């Protein structure tokens, strides 16, 4: 693919349409964010779609065509399966005897032409067309190109600008069928693409819709600027928010049935220049049903973590930044414990997924029901295990310690960069070292890193400089896996994520250091003498197993 794309970019640079330094910077940034370079250049308005098509026509010697959807010969429909055309995102234009012209809009679509040639005995010739024209033809042929595309096709030519400043008009227009279909389509696409978040960002001339897939933001759609107020208004209506309030941030919740199952979306709106930024966290219940075996623990660490869960009392902390999978890990632990023989209570903000056999309580800060108050009340319910969504302050930490010392097993999250830092974080909160030494059982720190796509994985020998940065010495060369990039993974080479962990058990060797208020470096150094492995070390082991790449390990460990 690069062999086809580079001459096109070279043509744009040669003609002065794209500056060389701009292209080099864009290529570097696109690689960092796993974005497709052409989409990156167009999304950031470094080039126009028209510029790209003209360059492709000149370099690849392809003919430009216009494709009115109502003038395409319907006999072509019988040649290729519509599902195949839709998956490849190409559309047939014309046919004569043994030759069929098929429209593409990206250099990478030339691979699709090869697929079509293999599926028929015809001479398939590529021509160039705008992507929106290809979509119209597929829709006209009856292809299921997705709810978003269909809704956008219905919205073309309709002005919704009056909804910008008039709340009543915005509410009326937001309930019209095309807008309803558009927003529903955005939610459906998030679930289909396994996105964890939807970002709707207004700009001066466009409304960007982005999806965070496997931890990386990807541009999904660039919508007409006149849809800014209507999309945010529709989401507010669905989540029960005040449609007229645009000056203050709001938080809400949507429950939608998608593909036969219930999916929840946590909604946050924020006033920004140009409108409102809307972010929806996708709370797909299936992601909350991942068992411990599927989280990516190496065998010895999984055994140690399960052993800690068998403790009758004490505190087990799970640490890491937002979005590192802490809740998924804790839910997997609770499902392991919820065998009907123990009373399990949770205090969460908010409750993300329902757990069978577990009593779950949601904090309500407006009425004074915070984590500390909820934890005190939970202790009067005769629990065996208590989950605290997050230890944020000294009061919550003190009650958690008290609960652990009075015969309860407490699971909780804490925001620290690594496992040893959890000890110093509790000391900084004001918890006495002797109480930490007596109550803390273990700390699990984690990150999520992307998996190598199983559909396009291949063996490689990483550069010597990269191996040296990880202190990997292999005189005969070390082989690892990477993804070439395919349609299944969106050309990124990655699909799905796996956990990268470090597990610190508070043993008798560490307790004296805790009592002496040792810093996290001293605690880590002592723990390494007894087998403690860092996040980086765990990631390298997963790269050796072919689960991920060394580049992902470096990114996930913040290097």
Coordinates of C-alpha atoms in Angstrom, one line a residue:
X1 CA 0.0 0.0 0.0
X2 CA 2.8 2.4 0.8
X3 CA 4.3 1.8 -2.7
X4 CA 1.0 3.1 -4.2
X5 CA 0.5 6.0 -1.7
X6 CA 4.0 7.5 -1.7
X7 CA 4.0 8.6 -5.4
X8 CA 0.6 10.2 -4.8
X9 CA 1.9 12.2 -1.9
X10 CA 5.1 13.0 -3.9
X11 CA 2.9 14.4 -6.7
X12 CA 1.0 16.6 -4.2
X13 CA 4.4 17.9 -2.8
X14 CA 5.8 18.4 -6.3
X15 CA 2.8 20.5 -7.3
X16 CA 3.0 22.6 -4.2
X17 CA -0.3 21.4 -2.8
X18 CA 1.3 19.8 0.2
X19 CA 4.4 21.0 1.9
X20 CA 7.1 18.4 2.6
X21 CA 7.5 19.4 6.2
X22 CA 3.7 19.2 6.7
X23 CA 3.6 15.7 5.2
X24 CA 6.5 14.4 7.3
X25 CA 4.9 15.7 10.5
X26 CA 1.5 14.3 9.5
X27 CA 3.0 10.9 8.7
X28 CA 4.7 10.8 12.1
X29 CA 1.5 11.9 13.9
X30 CA -0.7 9.5 11.9
X31 CA 1.6 6.6 12.8
X32 CA 1.5 7.5 16.5
X33 CA -2.3 7.5 16.5
X34 CA -2.6 4.5 14.2
X35 CA -4.6 6.7 11.7
X36 CA -4.6 6.2 8.0
X37 CA -2.4 8.9 6.5
X38 CA -4.9 10.1 3.8
X39 CA -7.7 10.4 6.3
X40 CA -5.3 12.3 8.6
X41 CA -4.3 14.8 5.9
X42 CA -7.9 15.4 4.8
X43 CA -9.4 15.6 8.4
X44 CA -6.8 18.3 9.4
X45 CA -7.4 20.1 6.1
X46 CA -3.8 19.8 4.9
X47 CA -5.3 18.7 1.6
X48 CA -8.8 18.5 0.1
X49 CA -10.4 15.2 -1.0
X50 CA -10.4 16.7 -4.5
X51 CA -6.6 17.2 -4.4
X52 CA -6.1 13.5 -3.5
X53 CA -8.4 12.3 -6.3
X54 CA -6.6 14.5 -8.8
X55 CA -3.2 13.3 -7.7
X56 CA -4.4 9.7 -7.9
X57 CA -5.7 10.2 -11.4
X58 CA -2.4 11.7 -12.5
X59 CA 0.0 9.2 -10.8
X60 CA -2.0 6.0 -11.2
X61 CA -3.4 7.0 -14.6
X62 CA -7.0 6.5 -13.6
X63 CA -10.0 8.1 -15.1
X64 CA -12.3 10.4 -13.0
X65 CA -16.0 9.7 -13.3
X66 CA -19.2 11.2 -11.9
X67 CA -21.7 8.6 -10.6
X68 CA -25.3 9.7 -10.4
X69 CA -27.0 7.0 -8.4
X70 CA -30.1 6.9 -10.7
X71 CA -28.1 6.3 -13.9
X72 CA -26.2 3.2 -13.1
X73 CA -27.1 0.1 -15.2
X74 CA -29.0 -2.2 -12.8
X75 CA -27.8 -5.2 -14.7
X76 CA -24.4 -4.7 -13.0
X77 CA -26.0 -5.6 -9.7
X78 CA -26.1 -9.3 -10.7
X79 CA -22.3 -9.5 -11.2
X80 CA -21.0 -8.9 -7.7
X81 CA -22.6 -9.7 -4.3
X82 CA -23.7 -6.4 -2.7
X83 CA -22.2 -7.5 0.6
X84 CA -18.8 -7.8 -1.1
X85 CA -19.1 -4.4 -2.7
X86 CA -20.2 -2.8 0.7
X87 CA -17.3 -4.5 2.6
X88 CA -14.8 -3.3 0.0
X89 CA -16.5 0.2 -0.2
X90 CA -16.4 0.2 -4.0
X91 CA -19.2 0.5 -6.6
X92 CA -19.6 -0.7 -10.2
X93 CA -20.0 2.0 -12.9
X94 CA -20.4 0.4 -16.3
X95 CA -19.8 -2.8 -18.2
X96 CA -19.1 -3.9 -21.7
X97 CA -18.6 -7.6 -22.7
X98 CA -15.8 -8.9 -20.4
X99 CA -14.9 -5.5 -18.8
X100 CA -16.4 -3.9 -15.7
X101 CA -15.5 -0.5 -14.4
X102 CA -15.5 -0.2 -10.6
X103 CA -15.1 3.1 -8.8
X104 CA -12.7 3.6 -5.9
X105 CA -11.9 6.7 -3.8
X106 CA -8.7 5.7 -2.0
X107 CA -5.3 4.2 -3.2
X108 CA -5.8 1.3 -0.8
X109 CA -9.0 0.3 -2.6
X110 CA -6.8 -1.0 -5.5
X111 CA -6.5 -4.1 -3.4
X112 CA -10.3 -4.4 -3.5
X113 CA -10.1 -4.5 -7.3
X114 CA -7.8 -7.6 -7.1
X115 CA -10.4 -9.2 -4.8
X116 CA -13.1 -8.5 -7.4
X117 CA -11.0 -9.9 -10.2
X118 CA -10.5 -13.1 -8.3
X119 CA -14.2 -13.5 -7.6
X120 CA -15.2 -13.3 -11.3
X121 CA -13.8 -14.1 -14.7
X122 CA -14.1 -10.5 -15.8
X123 CA -11.5 -7.8 -16.4
X124 CA -12.2 -5.3 -13.6
X125 CA -10.8 -1.8 -14.2
X126 CA -10.6 0.8 -11.5
X127 CA -11.9 4.4 -12.0
X128 CA -12.0 7.3 -9.5
X129 CA -15.1 8.8 -7.9
X130 CA -15.9 10.7 -4.8
X131 CA -16.7 8.6 -1.7
X132 CA -20.1 10.1 -1.2
X133 CA -21.0 9.2 -4.8
X134 CA -19.9 5.6 -4.1
X135 CA -22.1 5.5 -1.0
X136 CA -25.1 6.8 -3.0
X137 CA -24.8 4.1 -5.6
X138 CA -24.5 1.4 -2.9
X139 CA -27.6 2.7 -1.2
X140 CA -29.5 2.9 -4.6
X141 CA -28.5 -0.8 -5.2
X142 CA -30.1 -1.6 -1.8
X143 CA -26.9 -2.4 0.0
X144 CA -26.8 -2.1 3.8
X145 CA -24.1 0.5 4.2
X146 CA -25.0 1.3 7.7
X147 CA -27.5 3.6 9.5
X148 CA -25.2 6.6 9.6
X149 CA -24.6 6.7 5.8
X150 CA -28.3 6.2 5.1
X151 CA -29.2 9.0 7.5
X152 CA -26.6 11.3 6.0
X153 CA -28.0 10.6 2.5
X154 CA -31.5 11.6 3.8
X155 CA -30.1 14.8 5.3
X156 CA -28.4 16.0 2.2
X157 CA -29.8 19.2 0.9
X158 CA -31.8 19.9 4.0
X159 CA -31.0 22.9 6.1
X160 CA -31.1 22.6 9.8
X161 CA -29.4 25.8 10.7
X162 CA -32.4 27.2 12.6
X163 CA -31.8 24.8 15.4
X164 CA -28.6 26.6 16.4
X165 CA -30.1 29.4 18.5
X166 CA -33.7 28.3 19.0
X167 CA -34.1 25.6 21.6
X168 CA -37.7 24.9 20.6
X169 CA -36.8 24.5 17.0
X170 CA -33.8 22.4 17.9
X171 CA -36.0 20.0 19.9
X172 CA -38.5 19.8 17.1
X173 CA -35.9 19.1 14.5
X174 CA -33.9 16.7 16.7
X175 CA -37.0 14.5 16.9
X176 CA -37.3 14.3 13.1
X177 CA -36.6 10.9 11.5
X178 CA -33.3 11.7 9.7
X179 CA -31.7 13.1 12.9
X180 CA -33.0 10.2 15.0
X181 CA -31.6 7.7 12.5
X182 CA -28.2 9.6 12.4
X183 CA -27.7 9.5 16.2
X184 CA -28.9 6.0 16.5
X185 CA -26.5 5.1 13.7
X186 CA -23.6 6.7 15.5
X187 CA -24.3 4.6 18.6
X188 CA -24.7 1.4 16.6
X189 CA -21.4 2.1 14.8
X190 CA -19.6 2.5 18.2
X191 CA -20.8 -0.9 19.3
X192 CA -20.0 -2.5 15.9
X193 CA -16.4 -1.2 15.9
X194 CA -15.8 -2.1 19.6
X195 CA -15.3 1.5 20.5
X196 CA -15.0 2.5 24.2
X197 CA -16.0 6.1 23.6
X198 CA -17.6 8.4 21.1
X199 CA -16.3 12.0 20.8
X200 CA -18.5 14.6 19.1
X201 CA -16.4 17.7 18.6
X202 CA -17.7 20.9 17.0
X203 CA -15.4 23.0 14.8
X204 CA -16.0 26.2 12.9
X205 CA -16.9 24.5 9.6
X206 CA -17.6 20.9 10.6
X207 CA -18.8 18.5 13.3
X208 CA -16.2 15.7 13.9
X209 CA -17.3 12.3 15.2
X210 CA -14.5 10.2 16.5
X211 CA -14.4 6.7 18.0
X212 CA -11.8 5.5 20.5
X213 CA -11.0 1.9 19.4
X214 CA -8.4 -0.1 21.3
X215 CA -7.4 3.1 23.2
X216 CA -6.8 5.2 20.1
X217 CA -9.0 7.9 18.7
X218 CA -10.1 7.5 15.1
X219 CA -12.1 9.9 13.0
X220 CA -15.4 8.3 12.0
X221 CA -17.4 11.1 10.3
X222 CA -17.1 14.7 9.4
X223 CA -20.7 16.0 9.5
X224 CA -22.2 19.3 8.2
X225 CA -21.7 22.2 10.7
X226 CA -25.5 22.8 10.7
X227 CA -25.9 19.5 12.5
X228 CA -24.0 20.6 15.6
X229 CA -27.0 21.7 17.6
X230 CA -29.2 18.9 16.4
X231 CA -26.9 16.1 17.3
X232 CA -26.2 17.4 20.8
X233 CA -29.9 18.2 21.2
X234 CA -30.9 14.6 20.2
X235 CA -28.4 13.1 22.6
X236 CA -29.7 15.4 25.4
X237 CA -33.2 14.3 24.7
X238 CA -32.2 10.6 24.8
X239 CA -30.3 11.1 28.1
X240 CA -32.8 13.2 29.9
X241 CA -30.7 16.4 29.9
X242 CA -31.9 20.0 29.7
X243 CA -31.9 20.8 25.9
X244 CA -32.0 24.6 26.5
X245 CA -28.9 24.6 28.8
X246 CA -25.8 25.2 26.7
X247 CA -23.7 27.2 29.2
X248 CA -23.0 24.6 31.8
X249 CA -21.6 21.0 31.5
X250 CA -24.2 18.2 32.0
X251 CA -24.0 14.5 32.7
X252 CA -26.6 11.9 31.6
X253 CA -27.2 8.3 30.7
X254 CA -28.7 6.5 27.6
X255 CA -29.9 2.9 27.5
X256 CA -30.3 1.6 24.0
X257 CA -31.1 -1.8 22.5
X258 CA -28.5 -2.5 19.8
X259 CA -28.1 -5.7 17.9
X260 CA -30.4 -7.5 20.2
X261 CA -28.8 -6.5 23.5
X262 CA -28.9 -3.6 25.9
X263 CA -26.0 -1.2 25.8
X264 CA -25.6 1.8 28.2
X265 CA -23.9 5.1 27.3
X266 CA -22.6 7.5 29.9
X267 CA -23.0 11.0 28.5
X268 CA -21.0 14.2 29.2
X269 CA -21.5 17.6 27.6
X270 CA -19.1 20.5 27.8
X271 CA -19.6 24.0 26.4
X272 CA -16.8 24.9 24.0
X273 CA -16.2 27.4 21.2
X274 CA -18.5 26.5 18.3
X275 CA -21.0 24.6 20.4
X276 CA -20.9 21.7 22.8
X277 CA -18.4 18.8 23.0
X278 CA -20.2 15.6 23.7
X279 CA -18.5 12.4 24.9
X280 CA -20.3 9.1 25.3
X281 CA -18.6 6.2 27.2
X282 CA -19.9 2.9 25.8
X283 CA -20.8 0.6 28.7
X284 CA -21.4 -2.6 26.8
X285 CA -22.3 -5.3 29.4
X286 CA -20.3 -7.9 27.5
X287 CA -17.1 -6.0 28.4
X288 CA -18.0 -6.4 32.1
X289 CA -18.3 -10.2 31.7
X290 CA -14.7 -10.9 30.9
X291 CA -13.4 -13.8 33.2
X292 CA -10.0 -13.7 34.9
X293 CA -8.7 -16.2 32.3
X294 CA -9.3 -13.8 29.5
X295 CA -7.6 -10.7 31.0
X296 CA -4.1 -11.6 29.8
X297 CA -2.5 -12.7 33.1
X298 CA 0.6 -14.8 32.7
X299 CA 0.2 -18.1 34.6
X300 CA 2.3 -17.3 37.7
X301 CA 0.8 -13.8 38.2
X302 CA -2.8 -15.1 37.7
X303 CA -2.1 -17.8 40.4
X304 CA -0.7 -15.1 42.8
X305 CA -3.7 -12.8 42.2
X306 CA -6.2 -15.6 42.8
X307 CA -4.3 -16.5 46.0
X308 CA -4.7 -12.9 47.3
X309 CA -8.5 -13.1 46.6
X310 CA -8.7 -16.0 48.9
X311 CA -7.6 -13.9 51.8
X312 CA -10.3 -13.6 54.5
X313 CA -9.5 -9.9 55.1
X314 CA -7.1 -7.1 54.0
X315 CA -7.0 -4.6 51.2
X316 CA -6.3 -5.5 47.5
X317 CA -5.7 -2.4 45.4
X318 CA -6.0 -2.2 41.6
X319 CA -4.1 0.9 40.2
X320 CA -3.7 2.6 36.9
X321 CA -4.9 5.6 34.9
X322 CA -8.4 6.1 33.6
X323 CA -9.3 3.6 30.9
X324 CA -6.7 1.0 32.0
X325 CA -9.3 -1.7 32.7
X326 CA -9.4 -1.5 36.5
X327 CA -13.2 -2.0 36.7
X328 CA -13.1 -5.0 34.3
X329 CA -10.4 -6.6 36.5
X330 CA -12.3 -6.0 39.7
X331 CA -15.6 -7.3 38.2
X332 CA -13.8 -10.4 37.1
X333 CA -12.5 -10.9 40.6
X334 CA -16.0 -10.4 42.1
X335 CA -17.5 -13.0 39.8
X336 CA -14.8 -15.4 40.9
X337 CA -15.8 -14.8 44.5
X338 CA -19.6 -14.7 44.0
X339 CA -20.3 -18.4 44.5
X340 CA -23.2 -17.8 46.9
X341 CA -21.3 -18.5 50.1
X342 CA -20.3 -14.9 50.8
X343 CA -22.0 -11.5 51.1
X344 CA -20.5 -9.1 48.5
X345 CA -21.3 -5.4 48.4
X346 CA -20.0 -2.7 46.1
X347 CA -20.0 1.1 46.3
X348 CA -19.5 2.6 42.8
X349 CA -19.7 5.9 41.0
X350 CA -21.5 4.9 38.9
X351 CA -22.5 1.3 38.8
X352 CA -21.3 0.3 35.3
X353 CA -22.5 -3.3 34.9
X354 CA -24.9 -5.5 37.0
X355 CA -23.3 -8.4 38.7
X356 CA -25.3 -11.5 39.6
X357 CA -25.1 -12.4 43.3
X358 CA -23.6 -9.0 44.2
X359 CA -25.4 -6.1 46.0
X360 CA -24.3 -2.9 44.2
X361 CA -24.8 0.6 45.5
X362 CA -24.3 3.9 43.6
X363 CA -22.9 6.9 45.4
X364 CA -25.0 10.1 45.3
X365 CA -22.8 13.1 46.2
X366 CA -25.7 15.6 46.1
X367 CA -27.2 14.0 49.2
X368 CA -24.0 13.3 51.0
X369 CA -23.7 9.6 50.0
X370 CA -20.0 9.5 49.0
X371 CA -17.6 6.5 49.1
X372 CA -16.8 6.9 52.8
X373 CA -20.5 7.2 53.9
X374 CA -21.4 4.3 51.6
X375 CA -18.6 2.1 53.0
X376 CA -19.6 2.8 56.6
X377 CA -23.2 1.8 55.8
X378 CA -22.0 -1.3 53.9
X379 CA -20.1 -2.5 57.0
X380 CA -23.4 -2.8 58.9
X381 CA -24.7 -5.2 56.2
X382 CA -22.5 -8.1 57.5
X383 CA -20.5 -8.3 54.2
X384 CA -17.6 -10.7 53.6
X385 CA -16.2 -8.7 50.6
X386 CA -16.6 -5.0 49.9
X387 CA -15.6 -3.2 46.6
X388 CA -14.9 0.5 46.8
X389 CA -15.0 2.1 43.4
X390 CA -12.2 4.5 44.2
X391 CA -10.2 5.6 47.2
X392 CA -10.0 9.4 46.5
X393 CA -9.4 10.9 50.0
X394 CA -8.2 10.3 53.5
X395 CA -11.6 9.6 54.9
X396 CA -12.4 6.8 52.4
X397 CA -8.9 5.3 52.9
X398 CA -9.3 5.3 56.7
X399 CA -12.7 3.6 56.6
X400 CA -11.3 1.0 54.1
X401 CA -8.4 0.2 56.4
X402 CA -10.9 -0.1 59.4
X403 CA -13.0 -2.5 57.3
X404 CA -10.1 -4.6 56.4
X405 CA -8.9 -4.8 60.0
X406 CA -12.3 -5.9 61.3
X407 CA -12.5 -9.0 59.1
X408 CA -13.5 -7.8 55.7
X409 CA -11.8 -8.3 52.3
X410 CA -11.8 -4.9 50.6
X411 CA -11.1 -4.4 46.9
X412 CA -10.6 -0.9 45.7
X413 CA -9.0 1.2 42.9
X414 CA -6.4 3.9 43.4
X415 CA -4.8 6.3 40.8
X416 CA -1.0 5.6 40.8
X417 CA 1.5 4.9 38.0
X418 CA 2.8 1.6 39.4
X419 CA 2.2 -0.8 42.2
X420 CA 4.9 0.3 44.7
X421 CA 3.6 3.9 44.5
X422 CA 0.3 2.8 46.0
X423 CA 2.0 2.5 49.4
X424 CA 3.5 6.0 49.3
X425 CA 0.1 7.3 48.0
X426 CA -1.7 6.0 51.1
X427 CA 1.0 7.6 53.3
X428 CA 0.6 10.9 51.5
X429 CA -3.2 10.7 52.2
X430 CA -2.4 10.6 55.9
X431 CA -2.7 6.9 56.6
X432 CA -0.3 5.8 59.3
X433 CA 2.4 3.3 58.0
X434 CA 1.6 0.8 60.7
X435 CA -2.0 0.6 59.5
X436 CA -0.9 0.2 55.9
X437 CA 1.5 -2.6 56.9
X438 CA -1.2 -4.4 58.8
X439 CA -4.0 -4.0 56.3
X440 CA -2.6 -4.0 52.7
X441 CA -2.4 -7.4 51.2
X442 CA -1.5 -6.8 47.5
X443 CA -1.4 -4.2 44.7
X444 CA -2.1 -4.9 41.1
X445 CA -1.1 -2.1 38.6
X446 CA -2.2 -2.4 35.0
X447 CA -2.4 -0.9 31.5
X448 CA -4.2 -1.9 28.4
X449 CA -2.1 -2.4 25.2
X450 CA -3.2 -3.4 21.7
X451 CA -3.1 -7.0 20.5
X452 CA -1.6 -8.0 17.2
X453 CA -4.3 -8.6 14.7
X454 CA -4.7 -12.4 14.4
X455 CA -5.9 -12.0 10.8
X456 CA -2.7 -10.4 9.4
X457 CA 0.0 -11.3 11.9
X458 CA 3.5 -12.1 10.6
X459 CA 6.9 -12.9 12.1
X460 CA 9.5 -10.1 12.1
X461 CA 12.9 -9.3 13.5
X462 CA 12.7 -5.9 15.3
X463 CA 15.5 -3.4 14.7
X464 CA 18.6 -3.9 16.9
X465 CA 18.1 -0.4 18.4
X466 CA 14.6 -1.3 19.6
X467 CA 15.8 -4.6 21.1
X468 CA 18.6 -2.8 22.9
X469 CA 16.2 -0.3 24.4
X470 CA 14.5 -3.2 26.0
X471 CA 17.8 -4.8 27.0
X472 CA 17.0 -7.8 24.8
X473 CA 20.2 -9.6 23.6
X474 CA 19.9 -12.3 21.0
X475 CA 22.9 -13.0 18.8
X476 CA 20.9 -15.0 16.3
X477 CA 18.2 -12.4 16.1
X478 CA 14.9 -12.3 18.0
X479 CA 11.6 -12.8 16.3
X480 CA 8.4 -11.2 17.3
X481 CA 4.9 -10.7 15.7
X482 CA 3.3 -7.7 14.1
X483 CA 0.2 -7.1 12.0
X484 CA 0.7 -6.1 8.4
X485 CA -2.6 -4.2 8.4
X486 CA -5.9 -5.5 6.8
X487 CA -9.5 -4.7 6.6
X488 CA -10.3 -6.6 9.8
X489 CA -8.1 -4.3 11.9
X490 CA -8.7 -1.1 9.8
X491 CA -5.1 -1.2 8.5
X492 CA -3.7 -0.7 12.0
X493 CA -2.2 -4.1 12.5
X494 CA -3.9 -4.3 15.9
X495 CA -7.3 -5.7 17.0
X496 CA -8.4 -5.9 20.6
X497 CA -6.4 -5.3 23.8
X498 CA -4.7 -7.3 26.4
X499 CA -3.6 -6.3 30.0
X500 CA -0.1 -5.5 31.0
X501 CA 0.3 -6.0 34.8
X502 CA 2.6 -5.9 37.8
X503 CA 1.6 -7.5 41.0
X504 CA 3.1 -6.5 44.4
X505 CA 2.4 -8.8 47.3
X506 CA 3.0 -7.2 50.7
X507 CA 5.2 -9.7 52.4
X508 CA 7.1 -9.7 55.7
X509 CA 10.1 -8.5 53.8
X510 CA 8.3 -5.3 52.7
X511 CA 6.5 -4.4 56.0
X512 CA 9.6 -3.0 57.7
X513 CA 10.2 -0.7 54.7
X514 CA 6.5 0.5 54.9
X515 CA 7.0 1.2 58.6
X516 CA 10.1 3.2 57.8
X517 CA 8.2 5.3 55.2
X518 CA 10.4 4.0 52.4
X519 CA 9.8 5.5 48.9
X520 CA 8.4 3.5 46.0
X521 CA 11.9 2.9 44.5
X522 CA 13.1 1.2 47.7
X523 CA 9.9 -0.9 47.9
X524 CA 10.3 -2.0 44.2
X525 CA 13.9 -2.8 44.7
X526 CA 13.2 -5.1 47.7
X527 CA 10.2 -6.7 45.9
X528 CA 12.3 -7.5 42.8
X529 CA 14.5 -9.7 45.0
X530 CA 11.5 -11.9 45.5
X531 CA 10.3 -12.1 41.9
X532 CA 8.4 -8.9 41.4
X533 CA 8.1 -8.0 37.7
X534 CA 7.4 -4.5 36.4
X535 CA 4.8 -3.5 33.8
X536 CA 7.5 -3.2 31.2
X537 CA 8.8 -6.7 31.9
X538 CA 5.3 -8.2 31.7
X539 CA 4.8 -6.4 28.4
X540 CA 8.0 -7.8 26.9
X541 CA 7.0 -11.3 27.8
X542 CA 3.6 -10.8 26.0
X543 CA 5.5 -9.4 23.0
X544 CA 7.7 -12.6 23.0
X545 CA 4.5 -14.6 23.0
X546 CA 3.3 -12.7 19.9
X547 CA 0.4 -11.1 21.7
X548 CA 1.6 -7.5 21.1
X549 CA 4.6 -5.5 19.8
X550 CA 7.5 -3.9 21.5
X551 CA 6.3 -0.6 20.2
X552 CA 3.0 -1.1 22.0
X553 CA 4.8 -2.1 25.2
X554 CA 6.8 1.2 25.0
X555 CA 3.7 3.2 24.5
X556 CA 1.8 1.4 27.3
X557 CA 4.6 1.9 29.8
X558 CA 4.9 5.6 29.0
X559 CA 8.3 5.5 27.3

